[in-house]
Amino acid sequence: MLPTYFLSHGGGPWPWMKTEFGGAYDVLDASLRDIERQIGGKPKAVLVVTAHWEGGDFTLSSGAQPDMIYDYGGFPPHTYAIRYGAPGSPELAARAQALLQEAGIAAGLDAQRGFDHGTFSAMYPVFPEADVPIVQLSLKRGLDPLAHLAAGRALRPLRDEGVLIVGSGLSYHNLRAFNGAGAAASHQFDGWLRQAMALAPKERAIALMNWDRAPAARAAHPREEHLLPLMVALGAAEDDPATVVYHEDAFMGALAVSSFRFGN
């Protein structure tokens, strides 16, 4: 059975801007490149729960050859010509849709949806050859943590079918304070988050369902779309231990950020 992950995916098209960013992404890059070793090789496919897509219902990208979505602004011209050519998997999209529907969760398919940077910036360091099929799962509007936990529970069988489930977001996401101004809040919230991950499964789920009561919660996540992929990854591995697979106390000079693996 494969583990699941919640990955802090960094900002914009950073894997294609290492010169511009200097060494700011070296630790994150190394952590992502280590995932294939952790799971013992390439999976059959990856299901990415992306913070950059919201639907009225959960929706899965079902195209065989997804296009690109450059959902960022103010970056160099070459970053709007990036191609991450991983194939899609209509079969996985249909299987995931069926699992959600069997659990009483409405789910749709979108054959036109391309890869957004929550997917390609996180997956390029993990699978740079772009040879692993990827299906994206949207968030559900309303951002109810329990609904996303339930979706993860429904998708758990995929772990036995060679599918790696990845929640792609950020453990800290306040773009108005993505610098020293956000340092205190990021450290308070990240400290709470890592402590919550160490709780017993039932207590951990309760804590995360009430994440907005955590220290500096709304300062760290004024809007929680970058945290909700965590709930899906957790739901798919609810009884498994959590391991910190990436942590920095001074990301971009000041911020505390983390990524987690659920399961061995």
Coordinates of N, CA, C and O in Angstrom, one line a residue, residues 51-151:
A51 N -4.7 22.7 -4.9 CA -5.2 23.9 -4.3 C -5.7 24.9 -5.3 O -6.4 25.8 -5.0
H52 N -5.3 24.7 -6.6 CA -5.6 25.7 -7.6 C -6.8 25.4 -8.5 O -7.0 25.9 -9.6
W53 N -7.7 24.5 -8.0 CA -8.9 24.2 -8.8 C -10.0 23.9 -7.8 O -9.9 23.1 -6.9
E54 N -11.1 24.6 -8.0 CA -12.3 24.4 -7.1 C -13.5 24.2 -8.0 O -13.7 24.9 -9.0
G55 N -14.4 23.3 -7.6 CA -15.6 23.0 -8.4 C -16.8 23.0 -7.4 O -16.7 22.8 -6.2
G56 N -18.0 23.1 -8.0 CA -19.2 22.9 -7.2 C -19.3 21.6 -6.6 O -19.8 21.4 -5.5
D57 N -18.8 20.6 -7.3 CA -18.6 19.2 -6.8 C -17.1 18.9 -7.0 O -16.4 19.6 -7.7
F58 N -16.7 17.8 -6.4 CA -15.3 17.3 -6.7 C -15.3 17.0 -8.1 O -16.2 16.3 -8.7
T59 N -14.2 17.3 -8.8 CA -14.1 17.1 -10.3 C -12.7 16.6 -10.6 O -11.7 17.0 -10.0
L60 N -12.7 15.6 -11.5 CA -11.4 15.0 -11.9 C -11.0 15.3 -13.3 O -11.9 15.3 -14.2
S61 N -9.7 15.6 -13.5 CA -9.3 15.9 -14.9 C -9.2 14.5 -15.6 O -8.6 13.6 -15.1
S62 N -9.9 14.4 -16.8 CA -10.0 13.1 -17.4 C -9.4 13.0 -18.8 O -9.6 12.0 -19.5
G63 N -8.7 14.1 -19.2 CA -8.1 14.1 -20.5 C -6.9 13.2 -20.6 O -6.2 13.0 -19.6
A64 N -6.6 12.6 -21.8 CA -5.5 11.7 -22.0 C -4.2 12.5 -22.1 O -3.1 12.0 -21.7
Q65 N -4.2 13.7 -22.6 CA -3.0 14.6 -22.8 C -3.3 16.0 -22.3 O -3.6 16.9 -23.1
P66 N -3.2 16.2 -21.0 CA -3.6 17.5 -20.4 C -2.7 18.6 -21.0 O -1.5 18.5 -21.2
D67 N -3.3 19.8 -21.2 CA -2.6 21.0 -21.6 C -2.0 21.7 -20.3 O -2.0 21.1 -19.2
M68 N -1.6 22.9 -20.4 CA -1.0 23.6 -19.3 C -1.8 24.8 -19.0 O -2.4 25.5 -19.8
I69 N -1.9 25.1 -17.7 CA -2.6 26.3 -17.2 C -1.5 27.1 -16.4 O -1.0 26.7 -15.4
Y70 N -1.2 28.3 -16.9 CA -0.2 29.2 -16.3 C -0.9 30.1 -15.3 O -1.2 31.3 -15.6
D71 N -1.3 29.6 -14.2 CA -2.1 30.3 -13.2 C -1.3 31.1 -12.3 O -1.3 30.9 -11.1
Y72 N -0.5 32.0 -12.8 CA 0.4 32.9 -12.0 C 0.7 34.1 -12.9 O 0.4 34.2 -14.1
G73 N 1.2 35.2 -12.2 CA 1.5 36.4 -12.9 C 2.8 37.0 -12.5 O 3.2 36.8 -11.4
G74 N 3.4 37.8 -13.4 CA 4.6 38.6 -13.0 C 5.9 37.8 -13.1 O 6.9 38.3 -12.6
F75 N 5.9 36.6 -13.7 CA 7.1 35.8 -13.9 C 7.7 36.0 -15.2 O 7.1 36.5 -16.2
P76 N 8.9 35.5 -15.4 CA 9.6 35.7 -16.7 C 8.9 35.1 -17.9 O 8.2 34.1 -17.7
P77 N 9.1 35.6 -19.1 CA 8.4 35.1 -20.3 C 8.5 33.6 -20.5 O 7.6 32.9 -20.9
H78 N 9.7 33.0 -20.2 CA 9.9 31.6 -20.4 C 9.0 30.7 -19.6 O 8.8 29.6 -19.9
T79 N 8.5 31.2 -18.5 CA 7.7 30.4 -17.6 C 6.3 30.3 -18.1 O 5.5 29.5 -17.5
Y80 N 6.0 31.0 -19.2 CA 4.7 30.8 -19.8 C 4.7 30.0 -21.1 O 3.8 29.9 -21.9
A81 N 5.9 29.3 -21.2 CA 6.1 28.3 -22.3 C 6.5 27.0 -21.7 O 6.9 26.1 -22.5
I82 N 6.4 26.8 -20.4 CA 6.8 25.5 -19.8 C 5.8 24.4 -20.3 O 4.6 24.6 -20.5
R83 N 6.4 23.3 -20.5 CA 5.6 22.1 -20.9 C 6.0 21.0 -19.9 O 7.2 20.6 -19.8
Y84 N 5.0 20.5 -19.2 CA 5.2 19.3 -18.4 C 4.3 18.2 -19.0 O 3.1 18.2 -18.9
G85 N 4.9 17.3 -19.8 CA 4.2 16.4 -20.7 C 3.7 15.1 -20.1 O 3.5 14.2 -20.9
A86 N 3.5 15.0 -18.8 CA 3.0 13.8 -18.3 C 1.6 13.5 -18.9 O 0.8 14.4 -19.1
P87 N 1.3 12.2 -19.2 CA 0.0 11.9 -19.7 C -1.1 12.0 -18.6 O -0.7 11.9 -17.4
G88 N -2.3 12.1 -19.0 CA -3.4 11.9 -18.0 C -3.8 10.5 -18.0 O -3.1 9.6 -18.6
S89 N -4.9 10.2 -17.3 CA -5.3 8.8 -17.2 C -6.9 8.8 -17.1 O -7.4 8.9 -16.0
P90 N -7.5 8.7 -18.3 CA -9.0 8.7 -18.2 C -9.5 7.5 -17.3 O -10.5 7.6 -16.7
E91 N -8.7 6.4 -17.3 CA -9.1 5.2 -16.5 C -9.1 5.5 -15.0 O -10.0 5.2 -14.3
L92 N -8.0 6.2 -14.6 CA -7.9 6.5 -13.2 C -9.0 7.6 -12.8 O -9.6 7.5 -11.7
A93 N -9.2 8.5 -13.7 CA -10.3 9.5 -13.4 C -11.6 8.8 -13.2 O -12.4 9.2 -12.3
A94 N -12.0 7.9 -14.1 CA -13.2 7.2 -13.9 C -13.3 6.3 -12.7 O -14.3 6.3 -12.0
R95 N -12.2 5.7 -12.3 CA -12.1 4.9 -11.1 C -12.3 5.7 -9.9 O -13.1 5.4 -9.0
A96 N -11.6 6.9 -9.8 CA -11.8 7.8 -8.7 C -13.2 8.3 -8.6 O -13.7 8.4 -7.5
Q97 N -13.7 8.7 -9.7 CA -15.1 9.2 -9.7 C -16.1 8.1 -9.2 O -16.9 8.4 -8.3
A98 N -15.9 6.9 -9.6 CA -16.7 5.8 -9.1 C -16.6 5.6 -7.6 O -17.6 5.4 -6.9
L99 N -15.4 5.6 -7.1 CA -15.2 5.5 -5.6 C -15.9 6.6 -4.9 O -16.5 6.3 -3.8
L100 N -15.8 7.8 -5.4 CA -16.4 8.9 -4.7 C -18.0 8.8 -4.7 O -18.7 8.9 -3.7
Q101 N -18.5 8.4 -5.9 CA -19.9 8.2 -6.0 C -20.4 7.1 -5.2 O -21.5 7.2 -4.6
E102 N -19.7 6.0 -5.1 CA -20.1 4.9 -4.2 C -20.2 5.3 -2.8 O -20.9 4.7 -2.0
A103 N -19.4 6.3 -2.4 CA -19.5 6.8 -1.0 C -20.5 7.9 -0.8 O -20.6 8.5 0.2
G104 N -21.3 8.1 -1.9 CA -22.4 9.1 -1.8 C -21.9 10.5 -2.0 O -22.5 11.5 -1.7
I105 N -20.7 10.7 -2.6 CA -20.1 12.0 -2.9 C -20.2 12.3 -4.4 O -19.7 11.6 -5.2
A106 N -20.9 13.4 -4.7 CA -21.0 13.8 -6.1 C -19.6 14.1 -6.7 O -18.8 14.8 -6.1
A107 N -19.4 13.6 -7.9 CA -18.1 13.9 -8.6 C -18.2 13.9 -10.1 O -19.0 13.1 -10.6
G108 N -17.5 14.8 -10.7 CA -17.6 15.0 -12.1 C -16.3 14.8 -12.8 O -15.2 14.6 -12.2
L109 N -16.3 14.8 -14.1 CA -15.1 14.7 -14.9 C -15.0 15.9 -15.8 O -16.0 16.5 -16.3
D110 N -13.7 16.3 -16.1 CA -13.4 17.5 -16.9 C -12.3 17.1 -17.9 O -11.1 17.0 -17.5
A111 N -12.6 16.7 -19.1 CA -11.6 16.3 -20.1 C -10.8 17.4 -20.6 O -9.7 17.1 -21.2
Q112 N -11.1 18.7 -20.3 CA -10.4 19.8 -20.9 C -9.4 20.4 -19.9 O -8.6 21.2 -20.2
R113 N -9.5 20.0 -18.6 CA -8.7 20.6 -17.6 C -7.2 20.3 -17.8 O -6.8 19.2 -17.9
G114 N -6.4 21.4 -17.8 CA -4.9 21.2 -17.9 C -4.2 21.2 -16.6 O -4.9 21.3 -15.5
F115 N -2.9 20.9 -16.6 CA -2.2 20.9 -15.4 C -1.9 22.4 -14.9 O -1.4 23.2 -15.6
D116 N -2.3 22.7 -13.6 CA -2.0 24.0 -13.1 C -0.7 23.9 -12.3 O -0.1 22.8 -12.1
H117 N -0.2 25.0 -11.8 CA 1.2 25.0 -11.2 C 1.2 24.3 -9.9 O 2.3 23.9 -9.4
G118 N 0.0 24.1 -9.2 CA 0.0 23.3 -8.1 C 0.4 21.8 -8.4 O 0.8 21.1 -7.5
T119 N 0.2 21.5 -9.6 CA 0.5 20.1 -10.1 C 1.9 20.1 -10.7 O 2.8 19.3 -10.3
F120 N 2.1 20.9 -11.7 CA 3.4 20.7 -12.5 C 4.6 21.2 -11.7 O 5.7 20.6 -11.8
S121 N 4.5 22.2 -10.8 CA 5.6 22.6 -10.1 C 6.0 21.7 -9.0 O 7.1 21.6 -8.5
A122 N 5.0 20.9 -8.5 CA 5.2 19.9 -7.5 C 5.7 18.6 -8.1 O 6.6 17.9 -7.5
M123 N 5.2 18.2 -9.2 CA 5.5 16.9 -9.8 C 6.7 16.9 -10.6 O 7.4 15.8 -10.8
Y124 N 7.1 18.0 -11.2 CA 8.4 18.0 -12.0 C 9.6 17.6 -11.2 O 10.3 16.7 -11.7
P125 N 9.8 18.1 -10.0 CA 11.0 17.5 -9.3 C 10.9 16.1 -8.9 O 11.9 15.4 -8.8
V126 N 9.6 15.6 -8.7 CA 9.4 14.2 -8.3 C 9.6 13.3 -9.5 O 10.3 12.3 -9.4
F127 N 9.0 13.6 -10.6 CA 9.1 12.8 -11.8 C 9.5 13.7 -13.0 O 8.7 14.0 -13.8
P128 N 10.8 14.0 -13.1 CA 11.2 15.0 -14.1 C 11.1 14.4 -15.5 O 11.0 15.2 -16.5
E129 N 11.0 13.1 -15.7 CA 10.8 12.5 -17.0 C 9.4 12.6 -17.5 O 9.1 12.3 -18.6
A130 N 8.5 13.1 -16.6 CA 7.1 13.2 -17.0 C 6.5 11.9 -17.5 O 5.7 12.0 -18.5
D131 N 6.9 10.8 -17.0 CA 6.5 9.5 -17.5 C 5.5 8.8 -16.6 O 5.2 7.6 -16.8
V132 N 4.9 9.5 -15.6 CA 3.9 8.9 -14.7 C 2.6 9.6 -15.0 O 2.5 10.8 -14.9
P133 N 1.5 8.9 -15.3 CA 0.2 9.5 -15.5 C -0.3 10.2 -14.3 O -0.1 9.8 -13.2
I134 N -0.9 11.4 -14.6 CA -1.4 12.2 -13.5 C -2.8 12.6 -13.7 O -3.2 13.0 -14.8
V135 N -3.6 12.5 -12.7 CA -5.0 13.0 -12.7 C -5.1 14.0 -11.6 O -4.6 13.8 -10.5
Q136 N -5.8 15.1 -11.9 CA -6.0 16.1 -10.8 C -7.4 16.0 -10.2 O -8.4 15.7 -11.0
L137 N -7.5 16.2 -9.0 CA -8.8 16.3 -8.3 C -9.0 17.7 -7.7 O -8.1 18.2 -7.1
S138 N -10.1 18.3 -8.0 CA -10.4 19.6 -7.5 C -10.8 19.6 -6.1 O -11.1 18.6 -5.5
L139 N -10.7 20.8 -5.4 CA -11.4 21.0 -4.2 C -12.9 21.2 -4.4 O -13.3 21.4 -5.6
K140 N -13.7 21.1 -3.4 CA -15.1 21.4 -3.5 C -15.4 22.8 -2.9 O -14.9 23.0 -1.8
R141 N -16.1 23.6 -3.6 CA -16.4 24.9 -3.1 C -17.0 24.9 -1.8 O -17.8 24.0 -1.5
G142 N -16.8 25.9 -1.0 CA -17.2 25.8 0.4 C -16.1 25.4 1.4 O -16.1 25.8 2.5
L143 N -15.2 24.6 0.8 CA -13.9 24.3 1.5 C -14.2 23.7 2.9 O -13.5 24.0 3.9
D144 N -15.2 22.8 3.0 CA -15.5 22.2 4.2 C -14.5 21.1 4.5 O -14.3 20.1 3.7
P145 N -13.8 21.2 5.6 CA -12.7 20.2 5.9 C -13.3 18.8 6.0 O -12.6 17.8 5.5
L146 N -14.5 18.6 6.5 CA -15.0 17.3 6.7 C -15.4 16.6 5.3 O -15.2 15.4 5.1
A147 N -15.8 17.4 4.4 CA -16.1 16.9 3.1 C -14.9 16.4 2.4 O -14.9 15.4 1.7
H148 N -13.8 17.1 2.6 CA -12.5 16.7 2.0 C -11.9 15.5 2.7 O -11.3 14.6 2.0
L149 N -12.1 15.4 4.0 CA -11.7 14.2 4.7 C -12.5 13.0 4.2 O -11.9 11.9 3.9
A150 N -13.8 13.2 4.0 CA -14.6 12.1 3.5 C -14.2 11.7 2.1 O -14.2 10.5 1.7
A151 N -13.8 12.6 1.2 CA -13.4 12.3 -0.1 C -12.1 11.4 0.0 O -11.9 10.5 -0.8

